Structures are given as structure tokens and as C-alpha cells.
PDB file of C-alpha atoms and ligand atoms in Angstrom:
ATOM      1  CA  UNK O 934       0.000   0.000   0.000  1.00 63.00           C
ATOM      2  CA  UNK O 935       1.232   3.519  -0.830  1.00 72.00           C
ATOM      3  CA  UNK O 936       2.572   5.502   2.134  1.00 77.00           C
ATOM      4  CA  UNK O 937       0.274   8.466   2.795  1.00 91.00           C
ATOM      5  CA  UNK O 938       2.176  10.931   5.012  1.00 94.00           C
ATOM      6  CA  UNK O 939      -0.694  13.413   5.299  1.00 95.00           C
ATOM      7  CA  UNK O 940      -3.114  10.755   6.500  1.00 96.00           C
ATOM      8  CA  UNK O 941      -0.612   9.388   9.007  1.00 96.00           C
ATOM      9  CA  UNK O 942       0.292  12.760  10.511  1.00 97.00           C
ATOM     10  CA  UNK O 943      -3.350  13.880  10.668  1.00 97.00           C
ATOM     11  CA  UNK O 944      -4.291  10.687  12.493  1.00 97.00           C
ATOM     12  CA  UNK O 945      -1.454  11.261  14.989  1.00 98.00           C
ATOM     13  CA  UNK O 946      -2.486  14.857  15.658  1.00 98.00           C
ATOM     14  CA  UNK O 947      -6.259  14.370  15.777  1.00 98.00           C
ATOM     15  CA  UNK O 948      -6.397  11.011  17.580  1.00 97.00           C
ATOM     16  CA  UNK O 949      -3.282  10.919  19.766  1.00 97.00           C
ATOM     17  CA  UNK O 950      -2.091  14.451  20.470  1.00 98.00           C
ATOM     18  CA  UNK O 951      -5.104  16.787  20.658  1.00 98.00           C
ATOM     19  CA  UNK O 952      -7.229  14.487  22.869  1.00 98.00           C
ATOM     20  CA  UNK O 953      -4.254  14.205  25.235  1.00 98.00           C
ATOM     21  CA  UNK O 954      -3.822  17.956  25.684  1.00 98.00           C
ATOM     22  CA  UNK O 955      -1.429  18.976  22.919  1.00 98.00           C
ATOM     23  CA  UNK O 956      -3.488  21.857  21.598  1.00 98.00           C
ATOM     24  CA  UNK O 957      -1.069  24.745  21.002  1.00 98.00           C
ATOM     25  CA  UNK O 958      -1.638  25.637  17.340  1.00 98.00           C
ATOM     26  CA  UNK O 959       1.991  26.625  16.635  1.00 98.00           C
ATOM     27  CA  UNK O 960       3.293  23.371  18.147  1.00 98.00           C
ATOM     28  CA  UNK O 961       0.772  21.297  16.177  1.00 98.00           C
ATOM     29  CA  UNK O 962       1.681  23.137  12.962  1.00 98.00           C
ATOM     30  CA  UNK O 963       5.371  22.350  13.552  1.00 98.00           C
ATOM     31  CA  UNK O 964       4.573  18.688  14.249  1.00 98.00           C
ATOM     32  CA  UNK O 965       2.526  18.632  11.053  1.00 98.00           C
ATOM     33  CA  UNK O 966       5.243  20.251   8.970  1.00 98.00           C
ATOM     34  CA  UNK O 967       8.468  18.549  10.107  1.00 98.00           C
ATOM     35  CA  UNK O 968       8.950  15.241   8.291  1.00 97.00           C
ATOM     36  CA  UNK O 969       9.704  12.702  11.051  1.00 97.00           C
ATOM     37  CA  UNK O 970      10.390  10.063   8.388  1.00 96.00           C
ATOM     38  CA  UNK O 971      13.473  12.026   7.284  1.00 96.00           C
ATOM     39  CA  UNK O 972      15.090  11.597  10.715  1.00 97.00           C
ATOM     40  CA  UNK O 973      14.815   7.806  10.939  1.00 97.00           C
ATOM     41  CA  UNK O 974      16.122   4.934   8.900  1.00 95.00           C
ATOM     42  CA  UNK O 975      14.268   4.204   5.651  1.00 93.00           C
ATOM     43  CA  UNK O 976      13.080   0.798   6.898  1.00 94.00           C
ATOM     44  CA  UNK O 977      11.066   2.439   9.716  1.00 95.00           C
ATOM     45  CA  UNK O 978       9.427   5.017   7.479  1.00 92.00           C
ATOM     46  CA  UNK O 979       5.952   3.513   7.622  1.00 92.00           C
ATOM     47  CA  UNK O 980       6.103   3.778  11.429  1.00 95.00           C
ATOM     48  CA  UNK O 981       7.218   7.428  11.456  1.00 96.00           C
ATOM     49  CA  UNK O 982       3.900   8.737  12.800  1.00 97.00           C
ATOM     50  CA  UNK O 983       3.188   6.062  15.370  1.00 97.00           C
ATOM     51  CA  UNK O 984       2.907   7.489  18.884  1.00 97.00           C
ATOM     52  CA  UNK O 985       5.962   5.687  20.226  1.00 97.00           C
ATOM     53  CA  UNK O 986       9.752   6.147  20.347  1.00 97.00           C
ATOM     54  CA  UNK O 987      11.875   4.716  17.515  1.00 97.00           C
ATOM     55  CA  UNK O 988      15.526   3.599  17.419  1.00 97.00           C
ATOM     56  CA  UNK O 989      18.068   5.968  15.818  1.00 97.00           C
ATOM     57  CA  UNK O 990      21.235   3.879  16.304  1.00 96.00           C
ATOM     58  CA  UNK O 991      23.926   3.789  19.029  1.00 96.00           C
ATOM     59  CA  UNK O 992      21.294   2.465  21.464  1.00 95.00           C
ATOM     60  CA  UNK O 993      19.472   5.829  21.364  1.00 96.00           C
ATOM     61  CA  UNK O 994      15.897   6.740  20.449  1.00 96.00           C
ATOM     62  CA  UNK O 995      13.802   9.486  18.910  1.00 96.00           C
ATOM     63  CA  UNK O 996      11.118  10.303  21.495  1.00 96.00           C
ATOM     64  CA  UNK O 997       7.410   9.543  21.285  1.00 97.00           C
ATOM     65  CA  UNK O 998       5.511  12.340  19.443  1.00 98.00           C
ATOM     66  CA  UNK O 999       3.246  12.928  22.466  1.00 98.00           C
ATOM     67  CA  UNK O1000       6.260  13.603  24.719  1.00 98.00           C
ATOM     68  CA  UNK O1001       7.815  15.842  22.046  1.00 98.00           C
ATOM     69  CA  UNK O1002       4.542  17.787  21.833  1.00 98.00           C
ATOM     70  CA  UNK O1003       4.240  18.032  25.618  1.00 98.00           C
ATOM     71  CA  UNK O1004       7.813  19.242  26.134  1.00 98.00           C
ATOM     72  CA  UNK O1005       7.623  21.733  23.278  1.00 98.00           C
ATOM     73  CA  UNK O1006       4.245  23.103  24.361  1.00 98.00           C
ATOM     74  CA  UNK O1007       5.417  23.517  27.973  1.00 98.00           C
ATOM     75  CA  UNK O1008       8.235  25.845  26.886  1.00 98.00           C
ATOM     76  CA  UNK O1009       5.799  28.395  25.340  1.00 98.00           C
ATOM     77  CA  UNK O1010       8.340  29.247  22.644  1.00 98.00           C
ATOM     78  CA  UNK O1011       8.323  32.693  21.020  1.00 98.00           C
ATOM     79  CA  UNK O1012       9.657  33.331  17.522  1.00 98.00           C
ATOM     80  CA  UNK O1013      12.439  35.518  19.000  1.00 98.00           C
ATOM     81  CA  UNK O1014      13.655  32.806  21.455  1.00 98.00           C
ATOM     82  CA  UNK O1015      17.191  31.452  21.624  1.00 98.00           C
ATOM     83  CA  UNK O1016      17.004  27.796  22.590  1.00 98.00           C
ATOM     84  CA  UNK O1017      19.457  25.231  23.942  1.00 99.00           C
ATOM     85  CA  UNK O1018      18.679  21.552  23.391  1.00 99.00           C
ATOM     86  CA  UNK O1019      20.733  18.835  25.090  1.00 98.00           C
ATOM     87  CA  UNK O1020      20.620  15.508  23.237  1.00 98.00           C
ATOM     88  CA  UNK O1021      20.484  16.190  19.477  1.00 98.00           C
ATOM     89  CA  UNK O1022      19.915  12.503  18.618  1.00 98.00           C
ATOM     90  CA  UNK O1023      18.399  12.436  15.111  1.00 98.00           C
ATOM     91  CA  UNK O1024      17.824  16.206  14.998  1.00 98.00           C
ATOM     92  CA  UNK O1025      14.018  15.845  14.802  1.00 98.00           C
ATOM     93  CA  UNK O1026      13.258  17.714  18.031  1.00 98.00           C
ATOM     94  CA  UNK O1027      15.743  20.419  17.034  1.00 98.00           C
ATOM     95  CA  UNK O1028      13.815  20.859  13.757  1.00 98.00           C
ATOM     96  CA  UNK O1029      10.554  21.286  15.679  1.00 98.00           C
ATOM     97  CA  UNK O1030      12.226  23.875  17.941  1.00 98.00           C
ATOM     98  CA  UNK O1031      13.745  25.603  14.892  1.00 98.00           C
ATOM     99  CA  UNK O1032      10.281  26.011  13.349  1.00 98.00           C
ATOM    100  CA  UNK O1033       9.137  27.917  16.437  1.00 98.00           C
ATOM    101  CA  UNK O1034      12.137  30.024  17.467  1.00 98.00           C
ATOM    102  CA  UNK O1035      14.945  32.216  16.195  1.00 98.00           C
ATOM    103  CA  UNK O1036      17.963  29.969  16.814  1.00 98.00           C
ATOM    104  CA  UNK O1037      18.566  26.529  18.314  1.00 98.00           C
ATOM    105  CA  UNK O1038      21.878  25.347  19.785  1.00 98.00           C
ATOM    106  CA  UNK O1039      21.862  21.580  20.136  1.00 98.00           C
ATOM    107  CA  UNK O1040      24.514  19.442  21.846  1.00 98.00           C
ATOM    108  CA  UNK O1041      25.105  15.700  21.324  1.00 98.00           C
ATOM    109  CA  UNK O1042      27.826  13.537  22.909  1.00 98.00           C
ATOM    110  CA  UNK O1043      27.893  10.756  20.265  1.00 98.00           C
ATOM    111  CA  UNK O1044      29.755  11.831  17.151  1.00 98.00           C
ATOM    112  CA  UNK O1045      28.024   9.530  14.644  1.00 98.00           C
ATOM    113  CA  UNK O1046      24.600  10.793  15.734  1.00 98.00           C
ATOM    114  CA  UNK O1047      25.735  14.410  15.645  1.00 98.00           C
ATOM    115  CA  UNK O1048      27.032  13.991  12.083  1.00 98.00           C
ATOM    116  CA  UNK O1049      23.855  12.256  10.949  1.00 98.00           C
ATOM    117  CA  UNK O1050      21.716  14.971  12.568  1.00 98.00           C
ATOM    118  CA  UNK O1051      23.762  17.595  10.722  1.00 98.00           C
ATOM    119  CA  UNK O1052      22.888  15.933   7.395  1.00 98.00           C
ATOM    120  CA  UNK O1053      19.235  15.474   8.396  1.00 98.00           C
ATOM    121  CA  UNK O1054      18.824  19.111   9.452  1.00 98.00           C
ATOM    122  CA  UNK O1055      20.857  20.956   6.828  1.00 98.00           C
ATOM    123  CA  UNK O1056      19.502  18.901   3.906  1.00 97.00           C
ATOM    124  CA  UNK O1057      16.069  20.131   4.933  1.00 97.00           C
ATOM    125  CA  UNK O1058      17.103  23.761   5.256  1.00 97.00           C
ATOM    126  CA  UNK O1059      17.245  24.109   9.045  1.00 98.00           C
ATOM    127  CA  UNK O1060      20.055  26.647   8.929  1.00 97.00           C
ATOM    128  CA  UNK O1061      19.042  28.216  12.247  1.00 98.00           C
ATOM    129  CA  UNK O1062      20.219  25.092  14.116  1.00 98.00           C
ATOM    130  CA  UNK O1063      23.796  25.096  15.415  1.00 98.00           C
ATOM    131  CA  UNK O1064      24.998  21.542  16.098  1.00 98.00           C
ATOM    132  CA  UNK O1065      27.704  20.965  18.682  1.00 98.00           C
ATOM    133  CA  UNK O1066      29.510  17.797  19.707  1.00 98.00           C
ATOM    134  CA  UNK O1067      30.211  17.570  23.432  1.00 98.00           C
ATOM    135  CA  UNK O1068      28.946  16.996  26.943  1.00 98.00           C
ATOM    136  CA  UNK O1069      25.707  18.924  27.205  1.00 98.00           C
ATOM    137  CA  UNK O1070      25.491  18.585  30.984  1.00 98.00           C
ATOM    138  CA  UNK O1071      27.870  21.571  31.065  1.00 98.00           C
ATOM    139  CA  UNK O1072      25.506  23.497  28.793  1.00 98.00           C
ATOM    140  CA  UNK O1073      27.012  25.845  26.226  1.00 98.00           C
ATOM    141  CA  UNK O1074      28.339  28.890  28.038  1.00 98.00           C
ATOM    142  CA  UNK O1075      29.585  30.629  24.852  1.00 97.00           C
ATOM    143  CA  UNK O1076      26.059  31.518  23.740  1.00 98.00           C
ATOM    144  CA  UNK O1077      24.304  31.722  27.134  1.00 98.00           C
ATOM    145  CA  UNK O1078      21.901  32.816  28.499  1.00 98.00           C
ATOM    146  CA  UNK O1079      19.036  30.967  26.798  1.00 98.00           C
ATOM    147  CA  UNK O1080      15.334  31.797  26.779  1.00 98.00           C
ATOM    148  CA  UNK O1081      14.449  28.120  26.818  1.00 99.00           C
ATOM    149  CA  UNK O1082      16.343  24.884  27.515  1.00 99.00           C
ATOM    150  CA  UNK O1083      15.150  21.389  26.597  1.00 99.00           C
ATOM    151  CA  UNK O1084      16.964  18.297  27.885  1.00 98.00           C
ATOM    152  CA  UNK O1085      16.005  15.136  26.002  1.00 98.00           C
ATOM    153  CA  UNK O1086      17.860  12.599  28.157  1.00 98.00           C
ATOM    154  CA  UNK O1087      17.270  11.509  31.762  1.00 98.00           C
ATOM    155  CA  UNK O1088      19.235  13.329  34.428  1.00 98.00           C
ATOM    156  CA  UNK O1089      19.808  12.475  38.117  1.00 98.00           C
ATOM    157  CA  UNK O1090      19.162  16.167  38.904  1.00 98.00           C
ATOM    158  CA  UNK O1091      19.083  19.557  37.251  1.00 98.00           C
ATOM    159  CA  UNK O1092      22.675  20.343  36.217  1.00 98.00           C
ATOM    160  CA  UNK O1093      23.873  23.598  37.869  1.00 98.00           C
ATOM    161  CA  UNK O1094      25.418  24.722  34.576  1.00 98.00           C
ATOM    162  CA  UNK O1095      22.074  24.507  32.786  1.00 98.00           C
ATOM    163  CA  UNK O1096      20.282  26.325  35.595  1.00 98.00           C
ATOM    164  CA  UNK O1097      22.802  29.155  35.485  1.00 98.00           C
ATOM    165  CA  UNK O1098      22.592  29.432  31.669  1.00 98.00           C
ATOM    166  CA  UNK O1099      18.796  29.863  31.734  1.00 98.00           C
ATOM    167  CA  UNK O1100      17.643  33.493  31.441  1.00 98.00           C
ATOM    168  CA  UNK O1101      15.594  35.091  34.195  1.00 98.00           C
ATOM    169  CA  UNK O1102      12.040  34.698  32.878  1.00 98.00           C
ATOM    170  CA  UNK O1103      13.088  31.523  31.019  1.00 98.00           C
ATOM    171  CA  UNK O1104      11.840  27.933  31.096  1.00 98.00           C
ATOM    172  CA  UNK O1105      13.496  24.515  30.973  1.00 98.00           C
ATOM    173  CA  UNK O1106      12.030  21.014  30.545  1.00 98.00           C
ATOM    174  CA  UNK O1107      14.066  18.085  31.817  1.00 98.00           C
ATOM    175  CA  UNK O1108      13.387  14.469  32.812  1.00 98.00           C
ATOM    176  CA  UNK O1109      14.716  13.989  36.354  1.00 98.00           C
ATOM    177  CA  UNK O1110      14.933  10.722  38.257  1.00 98.00           C
ATOM    178  CA  UNK O1111      16.661   7.352  38.136  1.00 96.00           C
ATOM    179  CA  UNK O1112      18.310   5.822  35.069  1.00 94.00           C
ATOM    180  CA  UNK O1113      15.100   3.907  34.359  1.00 92.00           C
ATOM    181  CA  UNK O1114      12.134   6.091  35.304  1.00 97.00           C
ATOM    182  CA  UNK O1115      11.795   9.847  35.610  1.00 98.00           C
ATOM    183  CA  UNK O1116       9.546  12.771  36.279  1.00 98.00           C
ATOM    184  CA  UNK O1117       9.310  15.235  33.394  1.00 98.00           C
ATOM    185  CA  UNK O1118       9.862  18.579  35.103  1.00 98.00           C
ATOM    186  CA  UNK O1119       9.078  22.108  33.982  1.00 98.00           C
ATOM    187  CA  UNK O1120      11.500  24.543  35.604  1.00 98.00           C
ATOM    188  CA  UNK O1121      10.623  28.239  35.498  1.00 98.00           C
ATOM    189  CA  UNK O1122      13.096  30.946  36.442  1.00 98.00           C
ATOM    190  CA  UNK O1123      11.185  34.076  37.419  1.00 98.00           C
ATOM    191  CA  UNK O1124      12.410  37.560  36.523  1.00 98.00           C
ATOM    192  CA  UNK O1125      13.753  37.904  40.077  1.00 98.00           C
ATOM    193  CA  UNK O1126      15.695  34.643  39.651  1.00 97.00           C
ATOM    194  CA  UNK O1127      13.415  32.501  41.850  1.00 98.00           C
ATOM    195  CA  UNK O1128      13.001  28.908  40.668  1.00 98.00           C
ATOM    196  CA  UNK O1129       9.604  27.186  40.377  1.00 98.00           C
ATOM    197  CA  UNK O1130       9.325  23.491  39.472  1.00 98.00           C
ATOM    198  CA  UNK O1131       6.280  21.498  38.407  1.00 98.00           C
ATOM    199  CA  UNK O1132       5.755  17.966  37.183  1.00 98.00           C
ATOM    200  CA  UNK O1133       4.371  17.335  33.685  1.00 98.00           C
ATOM    201  CA  UNK O1134       4.207  13.519  33.765  1.00 97.00           C
ATOM    202  CA  UNK O1135       6.136  10.332  34.407  1.00 97.00           C
ATOM    203  CA  UNK O1136       8.472   9.324  31.595  1.00 97.00           C
ATOM    204  CA  UNK O1137      11.319   7.075  30.519  1.00 96.00           C
ATOM    205  CA  UNK O1138      14.302   8.548  28.663  1.00 97.00           C
ATOM    206  CA  UNK O1139      17.766   7.232  27.822  1.00 96.00           C
ATOM    207  CA  UNK O1140      20.358   8.492  30.359  1.00 97.00           C
ATOM    208  CA  UNK O1141      22.106  11.849  30.229  1.00 98.00           C
ATOM    209  CA  UNK O1142      25.737  10.828  30.455  1.00 98.00           C
ATOM    210  CA  UNK O1143      28.376  13.352  31.477  1.00 98.00           C
ATOM    211  CA  UNK O1144      30.058  15.431  34.147  1.00 97.00           C
ATOM    212  CA  UNK O1145      26.798  16.706  35.658  1.00 97.00           C
ATOM    213  CA  UNK O1146      24.742  13.654  34.652  1.00 97.00           C
ATOM    214  CA  UNK O1147      25.233   9.869  34.931  1.00 98.00           C
ATOM    215  CA  UNK O1148      28.571   8.062  34.655  1.00 96.00           C
ATOM    216  CA  UNK O1149      29.173   6.238  31.363  1.00 90.00           C
TER     217      UNK O1149
HETATM  218  N1  SAM T2427      16.122  14.881  20.702  1.00 87.05           N
HETATM  219  C1  SAM T2427      16.470  13.681  20.003  1.00 87.05           C
HETATM  220  C2  SAM T2427      15.740  13.523  18.700  1.00 87.05           C
HETATM  221  O1  SAM T2427      14.876  14.350  18.384  1.00 87.05           O
HETATM  222  O2  SAM T2427      16.042  12.564  17.981  1.00 87.05           O
HETATM  223  C3  SAM T2427      16.307  12.430  20.846  1.00 87.05           C
HETATM  224  C4  SAM T2427      17.266  12.400  21.949  1.00 87.05           C
HETATM  225  S1  SAM T2427      17.599  10.848  22.657  1.00 87.05           S
HETATM  226  C5  SAM T2427      16.138  10.530  23.546  1.00 87.05           C
HETATM  227  C6  SAM T2427      18.781  11.390  23.879  1.00 87.05           C
HETATM  228  C7  SAM T2427      20.095  11.846  23.291  1.00 87.05           C
HETATM  229  O3  SAM T2427      20.866  12.436  24.337  1.00 87.05           O
HETATM  230  C8  SAM T2427      20.947  10.689  22.760  1.00 87.05           C
HETATM  231  O4  SAM T2427      21.275  10.935  21.427  1.00 87.05           O
HETATM  232  C9  SAM T2427      22.180  10.704  23.660  1.00 87.05           C
HETATM  233  O5  SAM T2427      23.368  10.327  23.006  1.00 87.05           O
HETATM  234  C10 SAM T2427      22.217  12.157  24.079  1.00 87.05           C
HETATM  235  N2  SAM T2427      22.993  12.441  25.284  1.00 87.05           N
HETATM  236  C11 SAM T2427      23.126  11.726  26.422  1.00 87.05           C
HETATM  237  N3  SAM T2427      23.938  12.351  27.286  1.00 87.05           N
HETATM  238  C12 SAM T2427      24.335  13.507  26.685  1.00 87.05           C
HETATM  239  C13 SAM T2427      25.177  14.585  27.064  1.00 87.05           C
HETATM  240  N4  SAM T2427      25.789  14.651  28.245  1.00 87.05           N
HETATM  241  N5  SAM T2427      25.345  15.608  26.202  1.00 87.05           N
HETATM  242  C14 SAM T2427      24.746  15.596  24.984  1.00 87.05           C
HETATM  243  N6  SAM T2427      23.941  14.595  24.559  1.00 87.05           N
HETATM  244  C15 SAM T2427      23.730  13.575  25.407  1.00 87.05           C
END
């Protein structure tokens, strides 16, 4: 049977995302537009719009669309925002962020994934994404502070470096917990620098490995 992208993505949005609270029109438009099939291996293409994570190599995954929608929506991204993403993986989440903001800095620790993400993103014209190889637990001080920070791997706590690189008035989403199960937290830094944390949902991410994360 012929692969019908439009039908698949509409089903995902109407049946899986909207009924579960992903209703922000800009976020839904980005999820509609960005071609998830271009960020995964050809053999998984007909599963691109299933509401589940998919393997991207090196034992890593591209997150479930619902979680991507939830994390993106929680950040309330403005078109002028400068964003830091930790965990580039395939580059798919970075593309979603790039659709909504001014510039995205994304850090990945595994070189092969970083190189593949570079091809995935630049071949599709995402020139407002800056891809960096390194340990994202230290953030990216050169371009700090950031309006929004998204961490797409599970951390034992909120790395101090990331907290200090978040602007006053900024927001961060990060899965915090054990290596196997976490709480997806929304961290808001008020204009006076006070920190407010809330829980979005339980989740299960691959570990954030690095100086301010888990040991390898
Ligand atoms: N956002 C990705 C996407 O859209 O495909 C999915 C990310 S995957 C769930 C988590 C990624 O975090 C993996 O690629 C992993 O190698 C990376 N990672 C783990 N620890 C890291 C660290 N300290 N710095 C940067 N990336 C890290």
C-alpha cells in the first residue's frame, strides 16, 4: 500500500495528540510540517507517525511524538527565542524547535549521531540550528543565556550549569529521576531569579551521560 504521510500525521495529531492535551496551534503546525520520516532509517518510514519512540542507532531513540509535543508546548516558545537543546539525537526535536524560534543550539555527545543529525537538518534547510559535539550537561556557556532549555535525556538532577545558563524569565524542561524512570519537570526561572518546578508527567528517557549527569 502507498505511504500516505498526510493521513498518518493527521491521524497522529487528531487522535493521539489533541485528545491528550497537545493543543497549542503553533506546536501542532510544527509537528505537522516537520517530516519525522526524514530523521529515521528508511526501513522504519511507515512507522514514522506512530505514537511511540523509535531507534536511531547507538542504542538511542527518537522520542514519542506525544512527549515531544508536551515538552515543546510547555516551553511556550516565542519566535524571537534562543534555545538550547541537550541531546540532538536524530535532529528531529531540534527541527521542531527551529520552526518555532529564532535559533537553536543543540549538543550531542555521540559523534556519529551528531554527524547524521547535521545531514538530516541541513539537507532540509534548518540553517538556524547550530549543532555541537560535546557533553551537554555543562551546557554551552559561549552563547548563554538561553530563553528556553530542553533536555532530552534523563538526568539524576538539574545540572547547575544549565540552571545558570537559563535566562531570568526563562523555562526549561528536563526528565529527572533514576536511570530507568523519571519525572518530566518544567523549571521556570522568574524575573527575580526565583526557581519554580512542576511535574508534567512520568516518563522514561535514555540516560544523560556526562560530568553533571550519569557516569558512562
Ligand atoms: N532529541 C532527540 C531527537 O529528536 O532525535 C532524541 C534524543 S535521545 C532521547 C537522547 C540523546 O541524548 C541521545 O542521542 C544521547 O546520546 C544524548 N545524550 C546523552 N547524554 C548527553 C550529554 N551529556 N550531552 C549531549 N547529549 C547527550
